[in-house]
Amino acid sequence: MKVSEKIVDLEKREQKVREMGGEIRVEKHRNKGKLTARERLTILFDEGTFREIDMFVKHRSTNFGMEKVEIPSDGVVTGHGLVNGRPIFAYSQDFTSRGGSLGEKHAAKITKVMDLAMKAGIPIVGINDSGGARVEEGIDALKGYGDIFFRNSRASGVIPQISVIMGPCAGGAVYSPAMTDFIFMVKEKSYMFITGPSVIETVTGEKTTFEELGGAMTHNSKSGNAHFLCESDEDALEQVKKMLEFLPNNNMEDPPNLNLGDDPKRICENLDTIIPDDPKAGYDMKEVIQTIVDDGDFFEPHEFFAQNALIGFARLNGRPVGIIANQPMFLAGCLDINASDKISRFIRFCDAFNFPIITFVDVPGYLPGTDQEWGGVIRHGAKLLWSYAEATVPKITVTTRKSYGGAYIAMSSQHLGADMLFAWPSAQIAVMGASGAVNIVASYRKQMKESDDPEKKRAELIAEYENAFNTPYIAAERGYLDAIIKPSETRIRLIDALEIMATKREVLPPKKHGNIPQ
């Protein structure tokens, strides 16, 4: 065969593979409002930059008549390219080719790009759309999942790993996304569960639907397994691209600066009046954050989960930061089991990839109740303490209003290693609120008991306690705060603090790793 003929033959082979599962399956797939595996990669990567590898890999054909089956690219497209000019590895499972089922070679293609991403020190994006393990390949398929999980663990904290769920993801397949840093799901298109509705009904008698059991909103709001709720395949991929703009290539680099043109000396006048006079009234902490950060751009994972806490990425004078905050609009900003888990994992991500952490505090304490105690709020809350104490990146804290009891310590206090701490004049830093304290302090109880008008006396004592203890000035006198600042100057002070702490170096004691609470 002549060289020219070989080139034509290559083109024919490539075209055949690109047809994926065939016209009928592809059309059925598109009728569900879903993109094909290669279309998704085309949207993710900058135009013309994606380079596919292992296009012609075939499955083993020795089991259960599989020698008669043709699976283009063995059901997964792998390769690399540029996203907003930066190199990224990716894989995209092809549901039109044998349901995107994972077999030995399918898994080997994925692990190859995972290994290459680790060697190159660049992020990897996995687009999941698979019916699960390929039953005909038996133990070889299970080995494939194990090989992927092993690499997820090794890559964790070394390179960013992002999972996008764009179809079914069931059984053992769910564990790889769960081991990655962030999960994006698509409304009414993607599902994750260990056992499906039919199995649950058979075993427990409980009736449920795919959407109710493992749909995008379920995992974004109830289980917390997913971080982003997306409207469509296209929306999901655009959000992935936005996230990648914040992330460094690996743990040896700093997140990339991006000047959005926002004045670093900008005064935020509306913050001087945002705290209500009524200490029980709520206000939107998200508005505080968006006012302070560059161009109001706050990129928020877990928007619908544990809404009493906020986490997200933003920039201050172009420098990417991780932001953590209590949200007074939900549960008064109390900490609970889910909020503790949500914040803790985000702290560890930020610490792994060199994001300075800024914490906005307005917390009345931990949420009381038997459900919380029996659910293990102690061990979950301990994760929060652990994670802040473990983090070595610059840690800056701003107390806007309440900061009571153990929650004061947990929310990035000086005692857990925060580097710079600011408070607004409205801050109330104490063991507890005044109304509770007057019922506990012995001298106050005695005065109320001896008073002719106990209720009037109680009101007087509450005011006395608030004036004496529910202020930021005692903490400042002890050196537990670095400055009490005007709310309108918060942006300026944070940018100055980030600048001076940019070269922070902290060395932890030599150890393999700590034993983080459950």
mmCIF file of C-alpha atoms in Angstrom, residues 72 191 263 313 360 372 494:
data_model
loop_
_atom_site.group_PDB
_atom_site.id
_atom_site.type_symbol
_atom_site.label_atom_id
_atom_site.label_comp_id
_atom_site.label_asym_id
_atom_site.label_seq_id
_atom_site.Cartn_x
_atom_site.Cartn_y
_atom_site.Cartn_z
ATOM 1 C CA PRO A 72 -15.466 2.456 19.132
ATOM 2 C CA TYR A 191 -27.682 10.648 38.336
ATOM 3 C CA ASP A 263 -9.627 49.605 42.331
ATOM 4 C CA PHE A 313 -13.482 31.493 45.167
ATOM 5 C CA PHE A 360 -16.074 36.188 57.558
ATOM 6 C CA GLN A 372 -27.036 17.055 65.857
ATOM 7 C CA LEU A 494 -7.754 42.591 53.261
#
